[in-house]
């Protein structure tokens, strides 16, 4: 029998990751857009790392970090009585790290494609940095914002390797749809695997179709 | 250009012809250390290169059904090889080579595993590692013993599932899981010495883990004689001494 819990869990994880990353990524991308100092280049590199790292590298380090045998995990357990491994919060932290560049990059490239005169005009009219960002810059890069949101969401839905390493396949906590598929295939339950896979396939198609249609409309609006 | 390519292909072909015979063995994860010793012993008299693919028995069965190029399957139970035999993927009926035992293991300094499984209800135990009962026979046995004592429903929120007995053991060794069920052959191997404490569970409390092996159909296209010879070795007196050493029961 097919359960809906893994799908809801995936949705919850993807939405939470997207929300958290949006809040972090907008100011970070804005800061990264300015002149490049050495420090900024280093930060930029760190932000992009998850693009090239195998998920197993992130999974391995998180597994070590979360373990109560090591100082970080021990400290969390001693002071807050929480253990991140095999938990939804642990998965959320992993997803935020893993999807970081997928949110930051589109927003950053959107911001840097804007003409500097936009910012300068806003400043000379007496707007603060924050007002300029939220009222002038961001409304002008809606397609980039949407791309960041959609890619982050979709990338989290497709996350597998990290979840396999630190998840522990716990129903309602870490058994996401991609893990459920893996599990059902191993158990020779091809029927259930087919249903999960079909739903994910349709979902990915719909998300990307929506994104491209919207961005196309925005571009047309800009030219006419 | 084409000539160079042809020469290269020929060279690769000749090299692979010269190479010593090779067979591939799919091995249940609980045998991960035992198989190394078996191969070392076997290679003393026969230099056939034996490649090992480790995984949960159920996963390996799934792979074999989908055409994985394995010559021998060394399972952790009787059912999975039987399933392959029913699907006509084996050359002869699978045979039991050893019986495995289930242990409870913890690497946390303040947790002492006991035969009395009620300790799992304690608040100091936040999570319990077991192998996936659907694909790993040792996970299935762990589930059975928990059910027998009426503890399964009570501890199920604490259960974390490893995809094979190796991942389950890894969760225990890294102390990410406070305690967990694994195979005796893993806790008594050199690799895990000094890592935590373990206790052997009563073998009457779970269905016997009768581990069987099967000679697979793929061997016919590969190197049947070499595969058959290693398969026979798995049931020899020398192999039995090794199973014994790793805590298996041999009849």
mmCIF file of C-alpha atoms in Angstrom, chain A residues 62-64 66-69 77 81-83 85-86 164-171 173 175 182-190, chain B residues 58-59 61-62 65-66 80 83 108 124 126-127 132 134-135 156-163 167 170-171 173-178:
data_model
loop_
_atom_site.group_PDB
_atom_site.id
_atom_site.type_symbol
_atom_site.label_atom_id
_atom_site.label_comp_id
_atom_site.label_asym_id
_atom_site.label_seq_id
_atom_site.Cartn_x
_atom_site.Cartn_y
_atom_site.Cartn_z
ATOM 1 C CA UNK A 62 27.250 15.938 9.170
ATOM 2 C CA UNK A 63 27.179 12.384 10.491
ATOM 3 C CA UNK A 64 30.436 13.043 12.313
ATOM 4 C CA UNK A 66 25.983 15.341 14.830
ATOM 5 C CA UNK A 67 27.362 12.310 16.672
ATOM 6 C CA UNK A 68 27.254 12.713 20.458
ATOM 7 C CA UNK A 69 30.761 11.217 20.480
ATOM 8 C CA UNK A 77 22.999 17.150 23.711
ATOM 9 C CA UNK A 81 19.133 18.015 24.915
ATOM 10 C CA UNK A 82 18.720 17.678 21.162
ATOM 11 C CA UNK A 83 20.196 15.208 18.742
ATOM 12 C CA UNK A 85 20.931 12.967 13.408
ATOM 13 C CA UNK A 86 17.856 10.959 12.280
ATOM 14 C CA UNK A 164 20.284 8.349 2.993
ATOM 15 C CA UNK A 165 23.380 8.992 5.093
ATOM 16 C CA UNK A 166 21.927 10.921 8.030
ATOM 17 C CA UNK A 167 18.208 10.120 7.823
ATOM 18 C CA UNK A 168 17.812 6.598 9.140
ATOM 19 C CA UNK A 169 14.548 6.083 7.205
ATOM 20 C CA UNK A 170 12.292 7.120 10.106
ATOM 21 C CA UNK A 171 8.613 7.400 9.043
ATOM 22 C CA UNK A 173 10.648 12.339 10.220
ATOM 23 C CA UNK A 175 11.556 9.018 5.230
ATOM 24 C CA UNK A 182 14.737 3.499 -2.968
ATOM 25 C CA UNK A 183 13.298 1.418 -0.165
ATOM 26 C CA UNK A 184 10.363 0.095 -2.174
ATOM 27 C CA UNK A 185 12.611 -0.863 -5.095
ATOM 28 C CA UNK A 186 14.919 -2.788 -2.739
ATOM 29 C CA UNK A 187 11.940 -4.570 -1.235
ATOM 30 C CA UNK A 188 10.797 -5.528 -4.766
ATOM 31 C CA UNK A 189 7.613 -3.447 -4.362
ATOM 32 C CA UNK A 190 7.780 -2.000 -7.839
ATOM 33 C CA UNK B 58 17.202 -8.174 -0.280
ATOM 34 C CA UNK B 59 18.932 -5.454 -2.241
ATOM 35 C CA UNK B 61 18.407 -10.198 -4.713
ATOM 36 C CA UNK B 62 16.727 -7.265 -6.419
ATOM 37 C CA UNK B 65 16.764 -10.286 -10.614
ATOM 38 C CA UNK B 66 17.541 -7.255 -12.722
ATOM 39 C CA UNK B 80 16.120 -14.647 -0.765
ATOM 40 C CA UNK B 83 13.259 -16.688 -4.428
ATOM 41 C CA UNK B 108 27.856 4.815 24.217
ATOM 42 C CA UNK B 124 18.663 7.316 28.267
ATOM 43 C CA UNK B 126 16.845 7.941 22.405
ATOM 44 C CA UNK B 127 17.246 5.851 19.286
ATOM 45 C CA UNK B 132 15.795 -2.597 7.216
ATOM 46 C CA UNK B 134 12.326 -5.764 4.455
ATOM 47 C CA UNK B 135 15.741 -6.323 2.927
ATOM 48 C CA UNK B 156 9.069 1.921 17.260
ATOM 49 C CA UNK B 157 9.289 5.747 17.540
ATOM 50 C CA UNK B 158 12.936 5.248 18.541
ATOM 51 C CA UNK B 159 13.842 2.962 15.662
ATOM 52 C CA UNK B 160 16.222 4.210 13.010
ATOM 53 C CA UNK B 161 16.744 1.989 10.019
ATOM 54 C CA UNK B 162 20.035 1.261 8.291
ATOM 55 C CA UNK B 163 19.789 0.114 4.698
ATOM 56 C CA UNK B 167 25.050 0.981 7.856
ATOM 57 C CA UNK B 170 28.059 2.313 11.430
ATOM 58 C CA UNK B 171 25.224 4.183 13.200
ATOM 59 C CA UNK B 173 29.906 2.745 16.159
ATOM 60 C CA UNK B 174 29.645 6.490 15.451
ATOM 61 C CA UNK B 175 27.300 6.650 18.482
ATOM 62 C CA UNK B 176 24.657 8.393 16.418
ATOM 63 C CA UNK B 177 22.426 5.556 17.558
ATOM 64 C CA UNK B 178 22.557 4.842 21.293
#
